[in-house]
PDB file of C-alpha atoms in Angstrom:
ATOM      1  CA  GLN L   1      13.287 -17.289   8.838  1.00  0.00           C
ATOM      2  CA  LYS L   2       9.708 -17.216   7.640  1.00  0.00           C
ATOM      3  CA  GLU L   3       7.783 -20.460   7.575  1.00  0.00           C
ATOM      4  CA  VAL L   4       6.866 -19.902   3.936  1.00  0.00           C
ATOM      5  CA  GLU L   5       8.814 -17.883   1.383  1.00  0.00           C
ATOM      6  CA  GLN L   6       7.304 -16.713  -1.877  1.00  0.00           C
ATOM      7  CA  ASP L   7       8.755 -14.317  -4.430  1.00  0.00           C
ATOM      8  CA  PRO L   8       6.306 -11.381  -4.623  1.00  0.00           C
ATOM      9  CA  GLY L   9       7.148 -10.622  -8.239  1.00  0.00           C
ATOM     10  CA  PRO L  10       5.632  -8.880 -10.071  1.00  0.00           C
ATOM     11  CA  LEU L  11       5.766 -11.384 -12.896  1.00  0.00           C
ATOM     12  CA  SER L  12       4.744 -10.349 -16.385  1.00  0.00           C
ATOM     13  CA  VAL L  13       4.432 -12.841 -19.247  1.00  0.00           C
ATOM     14  CA  PRO L  14       2.967 -12.837 -22.766  1.00  0.00           C
ATOM     15  CA  GLU L  15      -0.268 -14.672 -23.434  1.00  0.00           C
ATOM     16  CA  GLY L  16       0.307 -18.363 -24.103  1.00  0.00           C
ATOM     17  CA  ALA L  17       3.464 -18.602 -22.010  1.00  0.00           C
ATOM     18  CA  ILE L  18       4.063 -21.220 -19.358  1.00  0.00           C
ATOM     19  CA  VAL L  19       4.129 -19.662 -15.906  1.00  0.00           C
ATOM     20  CA  SER L  20       6.026 -21.104 -12.977  1.00  0.00           C
ATOM     21  CA  LEU L  21       5.233 -19.926  -9.463  1.00  0.00           C
ATOM     22  CA  ASN L  22       7.210 -21.192  -6.507  1.00  0.00           C
ATOM     23  CA  CYS L  23       7.323 -21.348  -2.739  1.00  0.00           C
ATOM     24  CA  THR L  24       9.805 -22.761  -0.292  1.00  0.00           C
ATOM     25  CA  TYR L  25       9.131 -23.712   3.280  1.00  0.00           C
ATOM     26  CA  SER L  26      11.133 -24.554   6.332  1.00  0.00           C
ATOM     27  CA  ASN L  27       8.916 -26.833   8.406  1.00  0.00           C
ATOM     28  CA  SER L  28       9.006 -30.456   7.327  1.00  0.00           C
ATOM     29  CA  ALA L  29       5.852 -31.089   9.381  1.00  0.00           C
ATOM     30  CA  PHE L  30       3.668 -29.398   6.774  1.00  0.00           C
ATOM     31  CA  GLN L  31       1.367 -32.005   5.330  1.00  0.00           C
ATOM     32  CA  TYR L  32      -1.020 -30.213   3.000  1.00  0.00           C
ATOM     33  CA  PHE L  33      -0.231 -27.775   0.247  1.00  0.00           C
ATOM     34  CA  MET L  34      -2.524 -25.354  -1.514  1.00  0.00           C
ATOM     35  CA  TRP L  35      -2.482 -22.708  -4.196  1.00  0.00           C
ATOM     36  CA  TYR L  36      -4.955 -19.858  -4.195  1.00  0.00           C
ATOM     37  CA  ARG L  37      -5.724 -17.246  -6.821  1.00  0.00           C
ATOM     38  CA  GLN L  38      -6.807 -13.813  -5.685  1.00  0.00           C
ATOM     39  CA  TYR L  39      -8.187 -11.173  -7.993  1.00  0.00           C
ATOM     40  CA  SER L  40      -8.037  -7.569  -6.903  1.00  0.00           C
ATOM     41  CA  ARG L  41     -10.564  -6.778  -4.158  1.00  0.00           C
ATOM     42  CA  LYS L  42     -11.771 -10.371  -3.998  1.00  0.00           C
ATOM     43  CA  GLY L  43     -11.246 -13.247  -1.592  1.00  0.00           C
ATOM     44  CA  PRO L  44      -8.709 -15.965  -2.475  1.00  0.00           C
ATOM     45  CA  GLU L  45     -10.021 -18.874  -4.519  1.00  0.00           C
ATOM     46  CA  LEU L  46      -8.675 -22.373  -3.911  1.00  0.00           C
ATOM     47  CA  LEU L  47      -7.072 -23.637  -7.128  1.00  0.00           C
ATOM     48  CA  MET L  48      -5.147 -26.719  -6.139  1.00  0.00           C
ATOM     49  CA  TYR L  49      -4.855 -28.831  -3.012  1.00  0.00           C
ATOM     50  CA  THR L  50      -2.483 -31.720  -2.522  1.00  0.00           C
ATOM     51  CA  TYR L  51      -0.831 -33.617   0.269  1.00  0.00           C
ATOM     52  CA  SER L  52       1.776 -35.787  -1.349  1.00  0.00           C
ATOM     53  CA  SER L  53       4.992 -35.266  -3.225  1.00  0.00           C
ATOM     54  CA  GLY L  54       4.654 -35.328  -6.967  1.00  0.00           C
ATOM     55  CA  ASN L  55       2.436 -33.645  -9.503  1.00  0.00           C
ATOM     56  CA  LYS L  56      -1.284 -32.979  -9.561  1.00  0.00           C
ATOM     57  CA  GLU L  57      -2.886 -31.700 -12.717  1.00  0.00           C
ATOM     58  CA  ASP L  58      -6.167 -29.867 -13.223  1.00  0.00           C
ATOM     59  CA  GLY L  59      -6.739 -28.447 -16.667  1.00  0.00           C
ATOM     60  CA  ARG L  60      -4.052 -25.879 -17.412  1.00  0.00           C
ATOM     61  CA  PHE L  61      -2.773 -25.983 -13.831  1.00  0.00           C
ATOM     62  CA  THR L  62      -0.207 -28.370 -12.380  1.00  0.00           C
ATOM     63  CA  ALA L  63       0.803 -28.342  -8.732  1.00  0.00           C
ATOM     64  CA  GLN L  64       4.128 -29.884  -7.867  1.00  0.00           C
ATOM     65  CA  VAL L  65       5.360 -30.762  -4.386  1.00  0.00           C
ATOM     66  CA  ASP L  66       8.890 -31.803  -3.494  1.00  0.00           C
ATOM     67  CA  LYS L  67       8.908 -32.567   0.213  1.00  0.00           C
ATOM     68  CA  SER L  68      12.575 -33.544   0.250  1.00  0.00           C
ATOM     69  CA  SER L  69      13.539 -30.073  -0.992  1.00  0.00           C
ATOM     70  CA  LYS L  70      10.672 -28.296   0.816  1.00  0.00           C
ATOM     71  CA  TYR L  71       9.610 -26.718  -2.435  1.00  0.00           C
ATOM     72  CA  ILE L  72       6.268 -26.381  -4.156  1.00  0.00           C
ATOM     73  CA  SER L  73       5.383 -25.024  -7.567  1.00  0.00           C
ATOM     74  CA  LEU L  74       2.360 -24.095  -9.597  1.00  0.00           C
ATOM     75  CA  PHE L  75       2.612 -24.266 -13.378  1.00  0.00           C
ATOM     76  CA  ILE L  76       0.103 -22.544 -15.628  1.00  0.00           C
ATOM     77  CA  ARG L  77       0.104 -23.658 -19.252  1.00  0.00           C
ATOM     78  CA  ASP L  78      -1.178 -21.542 -22.125  1.00  0.00           C
ATOM     79  CA  SER L  79      -1.558 -18.571 -19.819  1.00  0.00           C
ATOM     80  CA  GLN L  80      -4.475 -16.226 -20.486  1.00  0.00           C
ATOM     81  CA  PRO L  81      -5.064 -12.574 -19.582  1.00  0.00           C
ATOM     82  CA  SER L  82      -7.764 -13.823 -17.196  1.00  0.00           C
ATOM     83  CA  ASP L  83      -5.002 -15.550 -15.219  1.00  0.00           C
ATOM     84  CA  SER L  84      -3.716 -12.122 -14.179  1.00  0.00           C
ATOM     85  CA  ALA L  85      -4.036 -12.153 -10.406  1.00  0.00           C
ATOM     86  CA  THR L  86      -2.065 -12.701  -7.234  1.00  0.00           C
ATOM     87  CA  TYR L  87      -1.232 -16.321  -6.467  1.00  0.00           C
ATOM     88  CA  LEU L  88      -0.802 -17.423  -2.874  1.00  0.00           C
ATOM     89  CA  CYS L  89       0.749 -20.643  -1.738  1.00  0.00           C
ATOM     90  CA  ALA L  90      -0.388 -22.111   1.566  1.00  0.00           C
ATOM     91  CA  MET L  91       0.543 -25.000   3.784  1.00  0.00           C
ATOM     92  CA  SER L  92      -1.093 -26.608   6.740  1.00  0.00           C
ATOM     93  CA  MET L  93      -0.493 -29.023   9.553  1.00  0.00           C
ATOM     94  CA  GLY L  94      -3.328 -29.774  11.912  1.00  0.00           C
ATOM     95  CA  ASN L  95      -5.344 -26.599  12.220  1.00  0.00           C
ATOM     96  CA  GLN L  96      -2.383 -24.319  11.540  1.00  0.00           C
ATOM     97  CA  PHE L  97      -2.169 -22.609   8.191  1.00  0.00           C
ATOM     98  CA  TYR L  98       0.712 -20.632   6.739  1.00  0.00           C
ATOM     99  CA  PHE L  99       0.436 -18.441   3.674  1.00  0.00           C
ATOM    100  CA  GLY L 100       3.024 -17.042   1.340  1.00  0.00           C
ATOM    101  CA  THR L 101       2.965 -13.335   0.629  1.00  0.00           C
ATOM    102  CA  GLY L 102       1.653 -13.891  -2.882  1.00  0.00           C
ATOM    103  CA  THR L 103       3.090 -13.465  -6.395  1.00  0.00           C
ATOM    104  CA  SER L 104       1.487 -10.878  -8.630  1.00  0.00           C
ATOM    105  CA  LEU L 105       1.092 -12.186 -12.186  1.00  0.00           C
ATOM    106  CA  THR L 106       0.158 -10.201 -15.291  1.00  0.00           C
ATOM    107  CA  VAL L 107      -0.486 -11.977 -18.576  1.00  0.00           C
ATOM    108  CA  ILE L 108      -0.152  -9.559 -21.467  1.00  0.00           C
ATOM    109  CA  PRO L 109      -2.437 -10.116 -24.476  1.00  0.00           C
TER     110      PRO L 109
ATOM    111  CA  GLY A   1     -19.289 -26.995  -3.574  1.00  0.00           C
ATOM    112  CA  ALA A   2     -17.416 -25.295  -0.690  1.00  0.00           C
ATOM    113  CA  VAL A   3     -18.944 -21.866  -1.132  1.00  0.00           C
ATOM    114  CA  VAL A   4     -18.476 -19.184   1.494  1.00  0.00           C
ATOM    115  CA  SER A   5     -20.420 -15.954   1.426  1.00  0.00           C
ATOM    116  CA  GLN A   6     -19.824 -12.677   3.207  1.00  0.00           C
ATOM    117  CA  HIS A   7     -22.166  -9.818   3.861  1.00  0.00           C
ATOM    118  CA  PRO A   8     -21.940  -6.942   3.312  1.00  0.00           C
ATOM    119  CA  SER A   9     -19.404  -6.761   0.510  1.00  0.00           C
ATOM    120  CA  TRP A  10     -18.770  -3.087   1.171  1.00  0.00           C
ATOM    121  CA  VAL A  11     -19.691  -0.874   4.087  1.00  0.00           C
ATOM    122  CA  ILE A  12     -19.023   2.733   4.973  1.00  0.00           C
ATOM    123  CA  CYS A  13     -19.560   3.821   8.530  1.00  0.00           C
ATOM    124  CA  LYS A  14     -18.858   6.813  10.696  1.00  0.00           C
ATOM    125  CA  SER A  15     -16.128   6.843  13.296  1.00  0.00           C
ATOM    126  CA  GLY A  16     -17.359   5.527  16.634  1.00  0.00           C
ATOM    127  CA  THR A  17     -20.039   3.243  15.263  1.00  0.00           C
ATOM    128  CA  SER A  18     -19.982  -0.555  15.163  1.00  0.00           C
ATOM    129  CA  VAL A  19     -20.155  -2.758  12.100  1.00  0.00           C
ATOM    130  CA  LYS A  20     -21.078  -6.426  11.867  1.00  0.00           C
ATOM    131  CA  ILE A  21     -19.815  -8.662   9.076  1.00  0.00           C
ATOM    132  CA  GLU A  22     -21.391 -12.053   8.454  1.00  0.00           C
ATOM    133  CA  CYS A  23     -19.623 -15.102   7.068  1.00  0.00           C
ATOM    134  CA  ARG A  24     -21.609 -18.145   5.986  1.00  0.00           C
ATOM    135  CA  SER A  25     -20.606 -21.524   4.633  1.00  0.00           C
ATOM    136  CA  LEU A  26     -23.399 -22.226   2.151  1.00  0.00           C
ATOM    137  CA  ASP A  27     -23.031 -25.880   1.261  1.00  0.00           C
ATOM    138  CA  PHE A  28     -20.982 -27.404   4.043  1.00  0.00           C
ATOM    139  CA  GLN A  29     -20.611 -27.234   7.780  1.00  0.00           C
ATOM    140  CA  ALA A  30     -17.527 -25.497   9.086  1.00  0.00           C
ATOM    141  CA  THR A  31     -16.336 -26.352  12.545  1.00  0.00           C
ATOM    142  CA  THR A  32     -13.593 -23.777  12.228  1.00  0.00           C
ATOM    143  CA  MET A  33     -13.731 -20.350  10.659  1.00  0.00           C
ATOM    144  CA  PHE A  34     -10.958 -17.826  10.268  1.00  0.00           C
ATOM    145  CA  TRP A  35     -10.957 -14.048  10.008  1.00  0.00           C
ATOM    146  CA  TYR A  36      -8.284 -12.191   8.096  1.00  0.00           C
ATOM    147  CA  ARG A  37      -7.446  -8.608   7.397  1.00  0.00           C
ATOM    148  CA  GLN A  38      -5.686  -7.524   4.232  1.00  0.00           C
ATOM    149  CA  PHE A  39      -4.167  -4.166   3.368  1.00  0.00           C
ATOM    150  CA  PRO A  40      -3.643  -3.151  -0.269  1.00  0.00           C
ATOM    151  CA  LYS A  41      -0.961  -5.189  -2.015  1.00  0.00           C
ATOM    152  CA  GLN A  42      -0.187  -7.073   1.174  1.00  0.00           C
ATOM    153  CA  SER A  43      -0.746 -10.637   2.213  1.00  0.00           C
ATOM    154  CA  LEU A  44      -3.404 -12.009   4.506  1.00  0.00           C
ATOM    155  CA  MET A  45      -3.078 -11.251   8.180  1.00  0.00           C
ATOM    156  CA  LEU A  46      -4.826 -13.774  10.422  1.00  0.00           C
ATOM    157  CA  MET A  47      -6.850 -12.033  13.100  1.00  0.00           C
ATOM    158  CA  ALA A  48      -8.542 -14.920  14.846  1.00  0.00           C
ATOM    159  CA  THR A  49      -9.642 -18.511  14.619  1.00  0.00           C
ATOM    160  CA  SER A  50     -13.091 -19.477  15.824  1.00  0.00           C
ATOM    161  CA  ASN A  51     -14.544 -22.862  16.553  1.00  0.00           C
ATOM    162  CA  GLU A  52     -18.263 -23.374  16.670  1.00  0.00           C
ATOM    163  CA  GLY A  53     -19.635 -22.969  20.160  1.00  0.00           C
ATOM    164  CA  SER A  54     -16.435 -21.749  21.777  1.00  0.00           C
ATOM    165  CA  LYS A  55     -14.535 -18.513  22.195  1.00  0.00           C
ATOM    166  CA  ALA A  56     -12.346 -17.328  19.377  1.00  0.00           C
ATOM    167  CA  THR A  57      -8.579 -17.504  19.591  1.00  0.00           C
ATOM    168  CA  TYR A  58      -7.053 -14.164  18.691  1.00  0.00           C
ATOM    169  CA  GLU A  59      -3.631 -13.599  17.198  1.00  0.00           C
ATOM    170  CA  GLN A  60      -1.126 -11.553  19.113  1.00  0.00           C
ATOM    171  CA  GLY A  61      -1.780  -7.857  18.775  1.00  0.00           C
ATOM    172  CA  VAL A  62      -5.442  -8.199  17.813  1.00  0.00           C
ATOM    173  CA  GLU A  63      -7.778  -6.566  20.326  1.00  0.00           C
ATOM    174  CA  LYS A  64     -10.474  -9.054  21.206  1.00  0.00           C
ATOM    175  CA  ASP A  65     -12.698  -6.369  22.717  1.00  0.00           C
ATOM    176  CA  LYS A  66     -12.572  -4.390  19.510  1.00  0.00           C
ATOM    177  CA  PHE A  67     -13.008  -7.255  17.078  1.00  0.00           C
ATOM    178  CA  LEU A  68     -15.795  -9.397  18.493  1.00  0.00           C
ATOM    179  CA  ILE A  69     -16.165 -12.788  16.884  1.00  0.00           C
ATOM    180  CA  ASN A  70     -19.127 -15.077  17.311  1.00  0.00           C
ATOM    181  CA  HIS A  71     -19.387 -18.558  15.813  1.00  0.00           C
ATOM    182  CA  ALA A  72     -22.821 -19.610  16.939  1.00  0.00           C
ATOM    183  CA  SER A  73     -23.490 -22.287  14.353  1.00  0.00           C
ATOM    184  CA  LEU A  74     -21.638 -24.546  11.961  1.00  0.00           C
ATOM    185  CA  THR A  75     -22.519 -22.287   9.048  1.00  0.00           C
ATOM    186  CA  LEU A  76     -22.296 -18.776  10.474  1.00  0.00           C
ATOM    187  CA  SER A  77     -19.590 -16.655  12.035  1.00  0.00           C
ATOM    188  CA  THR A  78     -19.752 -12.922  12.615  1.00  0.00           C
ATOM    189  CA  LEU A  79     -17.107 -10.270  13.119  1.00  0.00           C
ATOM    190  CA  THR A  80     -18.167  -7.048  14.814  1.00  0.00           C
ATOM    191  CA  VAL A  81     -15.816  -4.102  14.644  1.00  0.00           C
ATOM    192  CA  THR A  82     -16.741  -2.037  17.674  1.00  0.00           C
ATOM    193  CA  SER A  83     -16.228   1.721  17.916  1.00  0.00           C
ATOM    194  CA  ALA A  84     -14.661   1.752  14.494  1.00  0.00           C
ATOM    195  CA  HIS A  85     -11.980   4.315  13.636  1.00  0.00           C
ATOM    196  CA  PRO A  86     -10.442   5.276  10.292  1.00  0.00           C
ATOM    197  CA  GLU A  87      -7.438   3.041  10.982  1.00  0.00           C
ATOM    198  CA  ASP A  88      -9.814   0.060  11.006  1.00  0.00           C
ATOM    199  CA  SER A  89     -10.548   0.677   7.341  1.00  0.00           C
ATOM    200  CA  SER A  90      -9.403  -2.448   5.528  1.00  0.00           C
ATOM    201  CA  PHE A  91     -10.445  -5.512   3.575  1.00  0.00           C
ATOM    202  CA  TYR A  92     -11.763  -8.220   5.889  1.00  0.00           C
ATOM    203  CA  ILE A  93     -11.941 -11.781   4.635  1.00  0.00           C
ATOM    204  CA  CYS A  94     -13.344 -14.830   6.345  1.00  0.00           C
ATOM    205  CA  SER A  95     -12.635 -18.434   5.513  1.00  0.00           C
ATOM    206  CA  ALA A  96     -14.081 -21.749   6.540  1.00  0.00           C
ATOM    207  CA  GLY A  97     -12.161 -24.892   7.182  1.00  0.00           C
ATOM    208  CA  GLY A  98     -12.973 -27.669   4.725  1.00  0.00           C
ATOM    209  CA  THR A  99     -14.467 -30.976   5.712  1.00  0.00           C
ATOM    210  CA  THR A 100     -11.042 -32.565   6.041  1.00  0.00           C
ATOM    211  CA  GLY A 101      -9.791 -29.647   8.123  1.00  0.00           C
ATOM    212  CA  ASN A 102      -6.718 -29.362   5.929  1.00  0.00           C
ATOM    213  CA  GLU A 103      -7.813 -26.632   3.540  1.00  0.00           C
ATOM    214  CA  GLN A 104      -9.656 -23.312   3.730  1.00  0.00           C
ATOM    215  CA  TYR A 105     -12.332 -21.811   1.544  1.00  0.00           C
ATOM    216  CA  PHE A 106     -12.485 -18.051   1.503  1.00  0.00           C
ATOM    217  CA  GLY A 107     -15.363 -15.642   1.306  1.00  0.00           C
ATOM    218  CA  PRO A 108     -15.354 -12.768  -1.199  1.00  0.00           C
ATOM    219  CA  GLY A 109     -14.299 -10.240   1.427  1.00  0.00           C
ATOM    220  CA  THR A 110     -15.803  -7.109   2.949  1.00  0.00           C
ATOM    221  CA  ARG A 111     -14.376  -3.689   2.316  1.00  0.00           C
ATOM    222  CA  LEU A 112     -14.791  -1.474   5.377  1.00  0.00           C
ATOM    223  CA  THR A 113     -14.326   2.254   5.133  1.00  0.00           C
ATOM    224  CA  VAL A 114     -14.568   4.289   8.319  1.00  0.00           C
ATOM    225  CA  THR A 115     -15.001   8.019   7.826  1.00  0.00           C
TER     226      THR A 115
END
C-alpha cells in the first residue's frame, strides 16, 4: 500500500464550479499536510500548508484535514481556467516527505 | 517570501558531457535541499536529500557518482549530471526545506535534453 493515494484524474469542470481534490494516507504519524499546484513544465507551487485537523481557508482555496479518517481535501471555489494544472498533495513527518501522484484538473471556460 | 530559483531553466548538451544545475533559496536559508526528477505526466521522483555541509543522501537506485550533489552553503545546492546520456533527459526540480522544516518550496525546474 502506498503511503499516499491520490486519484490522478483527469478532472474536467466548467468555469465557476466547485472543485474537490482528495488524498488518503496510511501513516498516522504524518503531521503536516500540503497542497501544491504545478503548471506544465514548471516547478510545484505551495498553495496550502496545515498541520491540524479541520479547515484552513485562503481566498478561493480551502484545505481540509481529517486525521481520524486519514483523509485530506482541497476545495477550489469559483474555479477559473487559470486553475487548470496538476495538484499534488504532500505530507511530512520530520524530514520525510511523501507526495501524491497528482490530479490533473482542467477548468473549461 | 520563500523563493527558490534554478539555473539554467533549459539546457541541451551532447552525450558524454557534464551539466551543472544550480538551486538557490533567495530569501531564506535552507538547511536541507532536495533534488527531484520528473518524467512527463508523472509524479516527482526524489533523487537525493542534501544537508548543508554534509554529503547528500541518495535514494535507492540513484547513482551518486553520476548525479553529484553539493550543498556548500545555506542558500546554494548544485546537481551535476556527469557523462550525460540521452536517458538522463528529464525535468529536474530542486526544493528547499522551509524554516520550520515541515514544508518544501520548489524551484521552477530545469529541462535537460541530452543529444
